[in-house]
PDB file of C-alpha atoms in Angstrom:
ATOM      1  CA  MET A   1     109.385 121.645 130.271  1.00 35.00           C
ATOM      2  CA  MET A   2     111.668 120.305 127.583  1.00 38.00           C
ATOM      3  CA  ARG A   3     110.090 117.539 125.597  1.00 39.00           C
ATOM      4  CA  GLY A   4     111.782 114.169 125.914  1.00 39.00           C
ATOM      5  CA  HIS A   5     114.456 114.824 128.513  1.00 51.00           C
ATOM      6  CA  GLY A   6     113.058 117.376 131.004  1.00 61.00           C
ATOM      7  CA  THR A   7     116.492 118.992 131.303  1.00 82.00           C
ATOM      8  CA  LEU A   8     115.756 122.638 130.573  1.00 91.00           C
ATOM      9  CA  PRO A   9     112.730 124.915 130.451  1.00 93.00           C
ATOM     10  CA  SER A  10     110.794 125.268 127.226  1.00 94.00           C
ATOM     11  CA  ARG A  11     111.891 128.220 125.082  1.00 96.00           C
ATOM     12  CA  GLU A  12     109.068 130.456 126.321  1.00 95.00           C
ATOM     13  CA  HIS A  13     110.015 129.823 129.960  1.00 95.00           C
ATOM     14  CA  CYS A  14     113.731 130.571 129.571  1.00 97.00           C
ATOM     15  CA  ILE A  15     115.246 133.772 130.896  1.00 97.00           C
ATOM     16  CA  TYR A  16     116.038 135.677 127.700  1.00 98.00           C
ATOM     17  CA  THR A  17     117.399 139.106 126.818  1.00 98.00           C
ATOM     18  CA  SER A  18     118.057 139.943 123.169  1.00 97.00           C
ATOM     19  CA  CYS A  19     121.769 140.453 122.349  1.00 97.00           C
ATOM     20  CA  TYR A  20     122.939 139.024 125.692  1.00 98.00           C
ATOM     21  CA  CYS A  21     123.377 135.417 124.529  1.00 98.00           C
ATOM     22  CA  GLU A  22     126.233 134.719 126.959  1.00 98.00           C
ATOM     23  CA  GLU A  23     124.030 135.612 129.925  1.00 98.00           C
ATOM     24  CA  ASN A  24     121.052 133.707 128.529  1.00 98.00           C
ATOM     25  CA  VAL A  25     123.219 130.572 128.381  1.00 98.00           C
ATOM     26  CA  TRP A  26     124.619 131.257 131.869  1.00 98.00           C
ATOM     27  CA  LYS A  27     121.036 131.279 133.149  1.00 98.00           C
ATOM     28  CA  LEU A  28     120.333 127.948 131.405  1.00 97.00           C
ATOM     29  CA  CYS A  29     123.384 126.398 133.082  1.00 98.00           C
ATOM     30  CA  ASP A  30     122.358 127.865 136.424  1.00 98.00           C
ATOM     31  CA  PHE A  31     118.885 126.362 136.029  1.00 97.00           C
ATOM     32  CA  VAL A  32     120.393 122.883 135.627  1.00 96.00           C
ATOM     33  CA  ARG A  33     122.758 123.473 138.551  1.00 97.00           C
ATOM     34  CA  THR A  34     120.034 124.655 140.917  1.00 96.00           C
ATOM     35  CA  GLN A  35     117.259 122.310 139.778  1.00 95.00           C
ATOM     36  CA  GLY A  36     119.439 119.230 139.289  1.00 93.00           C
ATOM     37  CA  THR A  37     117.600 118.296 136.098  1.00 92.00           C
ATOM     38  CA  ALA A  38     120.682 116.788 134.400  1.00 91.00           C
ATOM     39  CA  PRO A  39     124.307 115.984 135.239  1.00 93.00           C
ATOM     40  CA  LEU A  40     126.136 119.281 134.817  1.00 95.00           C
ATOM     41  CA  GLU A  41     129.015 117.434 133.139  1.00 95.00           C
ATOM     42  CA  GLN A  42     126.720 116.796 130.139  1.00 95.00           C
ATOM     43  CA  LEU A  43     126.592 120.526 129.406  1.00 97.00           C
ATOM     44  CA  PHE A  44     129.096 122.669 127.518  1.00 98.00           C
ATOM     45  CA  VAL A  45     128.935 126.352 126.663  1.00 98.00           C
ATOM     46  CA  VAL A  46     129.990 127.029 123.063  1.00 98.00           C
ATOM     47  CA  PHE A  47     131.280 130.471 122.039  1.00 99.00           C
ATOM     48  CA  ILE A  48     131.316 130.896 118.250  1.00 98.00           C
ATOM     49  CA  SER A  49     133.582 133.637 116.913  1.00 98.00           C
ATOM     50  CA  ASN A  50     136.913 134.206 115.178  1.00 98.00           C
ATOM     51  CA  GLU A  51     139.833 136.617 115.184  1.00 98.00           C
ATOM     52  CA  ASN A  52     137.850 139.115 113.098  1.00 98.00           C
ATOM     53  CA  ARG A  53     134.685 138.748 115.178  1.00 98.00           C
ATOM     54  CA  MET A  54     132.676 138.116 112.004  1.00 98.00           C
ATOM     55  CA  VAL A  55     130.910 134.750 111.976  1.00 98.00           C
ATOM     56  CA  PRO A  56     127.898 133.815 109.836  1.00 98.00           C
ATOM     57  CA  LEU A  57     125.063 131.767 111.297  1.00 98.00           C
ATOM     58  CA  TRP A  58     121.948 130.698 109.467  1.00 98.00           C
ATOM     59  CA  LYS A  59     118.435 130.067 110.803  1.00 97.00           C
ATOM     60  CA  GLN A  60     118.644 132.988 113.215  1.00 97.00           C
ATOM     61  CA  LYS A  61     115.546 134.953 114.246  1.00 96.00           C
ATOM     62  CA  SER A  62     117.143 138.197 113.076  1.00 95.00           C
ATOM     63  CA  GLY A  63     117.990 136.763 109.640  1.00 93.00           C
ATOM     64  CA  ARG A  64     116.085 137.512 106.443  1.00 89.00           C
ATOM     65  CA  GLY A  65     115.036 134.547 104.373  1.00 88.00           C
ATOM     66  CA  ASP A  66     117.982 132.213 103.906  1.00 90.00           C
ATOM     67  CA  GLN A  67     120.579 134.912 104.465  1.00 93.00           C
ATOM     68  CA  PRO A  68     122.993 134.416 107.364  1.00 96.00           C
ATOM     69  CA  VAL A  69     123.356 136.776 110.297  1.00 97.00           C
ATOM     70  CA  ILE A  70     126.927 137.967 110.831  1.00 98.00           C
ATOM     71  CA  TRP A  71     127.559 137.955 114.585  1.00 98.00           C
ATOM     72  CA  ASP A  72     130.672 139.266 116.312  1.00 98.00           C
ATOM     73  CA  TYR A  73     130.150 136.228 118.524  1.00 98.00           C
ATOM     74  CA  HIS A  74     127.333 133.912 119.466  1.00 98.00           C
ATOM     75  CA  VAL A  75     126.831 131.548 122.399  1.00 98.00           C
ATOM     76  CA  VAL A  76     124.852 128.311 122.518  1.00 98.00           C
ATOM     77  CA  LEU A  77     124.526 125.418 124.952  1.00 98.00           C
ATOM     78  CA  LEU A  78     125.601 121.901 123.990  1.00 97.00           C
ATOM     79  CA  GLN A  79     124.335 118.787 125.768  1.00 96.00           C
ATOM     80  CA  VAL A  80     126.254 115.578 125.146  1.00 95.00           C
ATOM     81  CA  GLY A  81     125.869 112.027 126.375  1.00 85.00           C
ATOM     82  CA  LEU A  82     122.420 111.613 124.846  1.00 70.00           C
ATOM     83  CA  GLN A  83     121.329 109.057 122.278  1.00 69.00           C
ATOM     84  CA  PRO A  84     121.264 109.158 119.367  1.00 78.00           C
ATOM     85  CA  ASP A  85     122.562 112.724 119.082  1.00 88.00           C
ATOM     86  CA  SER A  86     123.839 115.622 121.117  1.00 94.00           C
ATOM     87  CA  LEU A  87     121.572 118.650 121.497  1.00 95.00           C
ATOM     88  CA  ILE A  88     122.021 122.370 120.885  1.00 97.00           C
ATOM     89  CA  TYR A  89     120.041 125.012 122.762  1.00 98.00           C
ATOM     90  CA  ASP A  90     120.025 128.299 120.817  1.00 98.00           C
ATOM     91  CA  LEU A  91     117.450 130.827 121.979  1.00 98.00           C
ATOM     92  CA  ASP A  92     118.144 133.030 118.940  1.00 98.00           C
ATOM     93  CA  SER A  93     117.480 130.306 116.380  1.00 98.00           C
ATOM     94  CA  VAL A  94     114.291 129.537 114.471  1.00 97.00           C
ATOM     95  CA  LEU A  95     115.172 125.841 114.691  1.00 98.00           C
ATOM     96  CA  SER A  96     113.631 123.667 117.372  1.00 97.00           C
ATOM     97  CA  PHE A  97     114.620 124.133 121.032  1.00 97.00           C
ATOM     98  CA  PRO A  98     116.499 121.968 121.656  1.00 96.00           C
ATOM     99  CA  CYS A  99     117.781 120.995 118.216  1.00 96.00           C
ATOM    100  CA  SER A 100     119.839 117.942 117.359  1.00 96.00           C
ATOM    101  CA  LEU A 101     123.460 118.904 116.829  1.00 97.00           C
ATOM    102  CA  LYS A 102     123.476 117.178 113.440  1.00 96.00           C
ATOM    103  CA  LEU A 103     120.552 119.285 112.238  1.00 97.00           C
ATOM    104  CA  TYR A 104     122.000 122.458 113.749  1.00 98.00           C
ATOM    105  CA  ALA A 105     125.333 121.770 112.051  1.00 97.00           C
ATOM    106  CA  ALA A 106     123.656 121.258 108.682  1.00 97.00           C
ATOM    107  CA  GLN A 107     121.173 124.134 108.914  1.00 97.00           C
ATOM    108  CA  ALA A 108     122.766 126.812 111.119  1.00 98.00           C
ATOM    109  CA  LEU A 109     126.540 126.260 110.964  1.00 98.00           C
ATOM    110  CA  ARG A 110     126.746 124.829 107.439  1.00 97.00           C
ATOM    111  CA  SER A 111     130.260 124.836 105.969  1.00 96.00           C
ATOM    112  CA  ASP A 112     133.383 126.991 105.867  1.00 97.00           C
ATOM    113  CA  LEU A 113     134.370 125.518 102.503  1.00 95.00           C
ATOM    114  CA  ASN A 114     132.659 128.115 100.328  1.00 89.00           C
ATOM    115  CA  ILE A 115     133.123 131.283 102.356  1.00 95.00           C
ATOM    116  CA  ARG A 116     136.085 133.627 102.652  1.00 97.00           C
ATOM    117  CA  PRO A 117     138.680 132.799 105.330  1.00 97.00           C
ATOM    118  CA  GLU A 118     137.851 135.914 107.355  1.00 98.00           C
ATOM    119  CA  TYR A 119     134.408 134.419 107.998  1.00 98.00           C
ATOM    120  CA  HIS A 120     135.605 130.956 109.059  1.00 98.00           C
ATOM    121  CA  ARG A 121     134.198 129.937 112.408  1.00 98.00           C
ATOM    122  CA  LYS A 122     136.031 128.854 115.535  1.00 98.00           C
ATOM    123  CA  LEU A 123     134.370 127.477 118.640  1.00 98.00           C
ATOM    124  CA  ARG A 124     135.456 127.661 122.251  1.00 98.00           C
ATOM    125  CA  VAL A 125     133.871 124.799 124.194  1.00 98.00           C
ATOM    126  CA  VAL A 126     133.741 125.369 127.956  1.00 98.00           C
ATOM    127  CA  PRO A 127     132.380 122.883 130.513  1.00 98.00           C
ATOM    128  CA  ALA A 128     129.269 124.354 132.123  1.00 98.00           C
ATOM    129  CA  ASP A 129     130.652 124.098 135.655  1.00 98.00           C
ATOM    130  CA  SER A 130     133.741 126.065 134.620  1.00 98.00           C
ATOM    131  CA  PHE A 131     131.584 128.682 132.901  1.00 98.00           C
ATOM    132  CA  LEU A 132     129.370 129.110 135.964  1.00 98.00           C
ATOM    133  CA  LEU A 133     132.420 129.459 138.205  1.00 98.00           C
ATOM    134  CA  ASN A 134     134.503 131.810 136.082  1.00 98.00           C
ATOM    135  CA  PHE A 135     132.310 133.915 133.771  1.00 98.00           C
ATOM    136  CA  ALA A 136     131.847 137.597 134.607  1.00 98.00           C
ATOM    137  CA  SER A 137     130.347 140.513 132.697  1.00 98.00           C
ATOM    138  CA  ASP A 138     129.726 144.105 133.755  1.00 98.00           C
ATOM    139  CA  ARG A 139     127.957 144.610 130.382  1.00 98.00           C
ATOM    140  CA  SER A 140     130.293 147.484 129.473  1.00 98.00           C
ATOM    141  CA  HIS A 141     130.595 146.046 125.939  1.00 97.00           C
ATOM    142  CA  MET A 142     126.944 146.977 125.420  1.00 98.00           C
ATOM    143  CA  LYS A 143     127.360 150.673 126.264  1.00 97.00           C
ATOM    144  CA  ASN A 144     127.915 153.542 123.870  1.00 97.00           C
ATOM    145  CA  SER A 145     130.630 156.121 124.473  1.00 96.00           C
ATOM    146  CA  ASP A 146     128.081 158.392 126.164  1.00 97.00           C
ATOM    147  CA  GLY A 147     127.118 155.634 128.599  1.00 96.00           C
ATOM    148  CA  SER A 148     123.782 154.814 126.993  1.00 98.00           C
ATOM    149  CA  TRP A 149     122.846 151.208 126.307  1.00 98.00           C
ATOM    150  CA  ARG A 150     123.199 149.839 122.785  1.00 97.00           C
ATOM    151  CA  MET A 151     120.533 147.294 123.744  1.00 97.00           C
ATOM    152  CA  PRO A 152     118.537 147.195 126.997  1.00 97.00           C
ATOM    153  CA  PRO A 153     120.317 145.004 129.589  1.00 98.00           C
ATOM    154  CA  PRO A 154     118.759 142.174 131.581  1.00 98.00           C
ATOM    155  CA  LEU A 155     116.772 143.259 134.621  1.00 97.00           C
ATOM    156  CA  TYR A 156     118.782 141.082 137.013  1.00 98.00           C
ATOM    157  CA  LEU A 157     122.168 142.158 138.400  1.00 98.00           C
ATOM    158  CA  PRO A 158     125.334 141.607 136.308  1.00 98.00           C
ATOM    159  CA  ILE A 159     127.026 138.227 136.677  1.00 98.00           C
ATOM    160  CA  HIS A 160     130.333 138.417 138.549  1.00 98.00           C
ATOM    161  CA  SER A 161     132.772 135.695 139.602  1.00 97.00           C
ATOM    162  CA  ALA A 162     134.906 135.551 142.723  1.00 96.00           C
ATOM    163  CA  GLY A 163     137.902 136.802 140.762  1.00 94.00           C
ATOM    164  CA  SER A 164     136.483 139.118 138.112  1.00 98.00           C
ATOM    165  CA  ARG A 165     133.815 141.640 137.194  1.00 98.00           C
ATOM    166  CA  MET A 166     134.473 141.447 133.434  1.00 98.00           C
ATOM    167  CA  ASN A 167     136.223 138.680 131.489  1.00 98.00           C
ATOM    168  CA  LEU A 168     133.876 138.228 128.521  1.00 98.00           C
ATOM    169  CA  ASP A 169     136.709 138.862 126.055  1.00 98.00           C
ATOM    170  CA  ASP A 170     138.577 135.823 127.407  1.00 98.00           C
ATOM    171  CA  PHE A 171     135.623 133.646 126.352  1.00 98.00           C
ATOM    172  CA  ILE A 172     135.130 135.325 122.978  1.00 98.00           C
ATOM    173  CA  SER A 173     138.854 135.090 122.212  1.00 98.00           C
ATOM    174  CA  MET A 174     139.791 132.159 120.002  1.00 98.00           C
ATOM    175  CA  ASP A 175     143.389 132.148 121.250  1.00 98.00           C
ATOM    176  CA  PRO A 176     143.843 128.686 122.839  1.00 97.00           C
ATOM    177  CA  ALA A 177     146.303 130.185 125.337  1.00 97.00           C
ATOM    178  CA  VAL A 178     143.607 132.479 126.764  1.00 96.00           C
ATOM    179  CA  GLY A 179     140.656 131.701 128.980  1.00 96.00           C
ATOM    180  CA  TRP A 180     138.857 128.437 129.652  1.00 98.00           C
ATOM    181  CA  GLY A 181     137.843 125.391 127.643  1.00 98.00           C
ATOM    182  CA  THR A 182     139.113 124.125 124.284  1.00 98.00           C
ATOM    183  CA  VAL A 183     139.206 125.999 120.967  1.00 98.00           C
ATOM    184  CA  PHE A 184     138.237 124.124 117.781  1.00 98.00           C
ATOM    185  CA  ASN A 185     137.887 125.065 114.155  1.00 98.00           C
ATOM    186  CA  LEU A 186     134.520 124.093 112.688  1.00 97.00           C
ATOM    187  CA  ASP A 187     135.662 120.755 111.267  1.00 96.00           C
ATOM    188  CA  GLN A 188     137.406 119.785 114.510  1.00 97.00           C
ATOM    189  CA  PHE A 189     134.297 120.640 116.508  1.00 97.00           C
ATOM    190  CA  LEU A 190     131.998 118.588 114.284  1.00 95.00           C
ATOM    191  CA  GLN A 191     134.384 115.640 114.213  1.00 94.00           C
ATOM    192  CA  SER A 192     134.580 115.727 118.011  1.00 94.00           C
ATOM    193  CA  PHE A 193     130.875 116.077 118.747  1.00 93.00           C
ATOM    194  CA  VAL A 194     129.056 114.831 115.631  1.00 88.00           C
ATOM    195  CA  GLY A 195     131.582 112.499 114.030  1.00 68.00           C
ATOM    196  CA  SER A 196     131.532 114.237 110.664  1.00 57.00           C
ATOM    197  CA  SER A 197     133.039 117.403 109.245  1.00 56.00           C
ATOM    198  CA  SER A 198     131.239 120.365 107.751  1.00 55.00           C
ATOM    199  CA  SER A 199     132.153 119.156 104.261  1.00 45.00           C
ATOM    200  CA  SER A 200     129.233 116.756 104.552  1.00 43.00           C
ATOM    201  CA  SER A 201     126.853 119.479 105.720  1.00 44.00           C
ATOM    202  CA  SER A 202     124.567 121.270 103.322  1.00 43.00           C
ATOM    203  CA  SER A 203     125.924 124.487 101.896  1.00 43.00           C
ATOM    204  CA  SER A 204     123.456 127.020 100.589  1.00 44.00           C
ATOM    205  CA  SER A 205     123.763 129.537  97.808  1.00 43.00           C
ATOM    206  CA  ALA A 206     123.320 132.126 100.560  1.00 48.00           C
ATOM    207  CA  ALA A 207     126.983 131.514 101.372  1.00 51.00           C
ATOM    208  CA  ALA A 208     127.829 133.093  98.033  1.00 50.00           C
ATOM    209  CA  SER A 209     127.448 136.492  99.654  1.00 56.00           C
ATOM    210  CA  LEU A 210     130.377 135.620 101.910  1.00 72.00           C
ATOM    211  CA  SER A 211     132.615 134.209  99.203  1.00 61.00           C
TER     212      SER A 211
END
């Protein structure tokens, strides 16, 4: 079990399917809901994307050296209400699981200051209970035009809500008028949950490839 807080399974015991980060995080939220290991109101699902669906993240398993991975979107779990720092759960990161939000901000998110505007990150923060209630995916975004899978899907059945079979785009969208939760730019997110902006985070020369 998770060291220190016992909230979530250890990384190796999490339900994980590569390239299905939104479902991996749904399963983490469902674990807390069913096991009662933490107040669900401490948990928030964070979708990281932008209008161009090109967002760099560092310290990802699929990265090479200190080069960022450019995701169309990525999803992590945020746990607040802990001292001295909030926690990030990212099953695709080489950082610790969980990782302090301050460390994740400095190492994985870094800064938007030195990269081109089309790569600037936005973050949709959705309360876990709302995500569990409303999220639905038929996995059609992971199929090629001939119906074959771009990446093998999870073995369990697709996640559907009472009102939808597919609304993933509403979560990936960074239009505040669409979907659930609150949309932040990177600085707003860090000021809200860390208390400092990305300008104080380390910025690597690897960002030069995005500038």
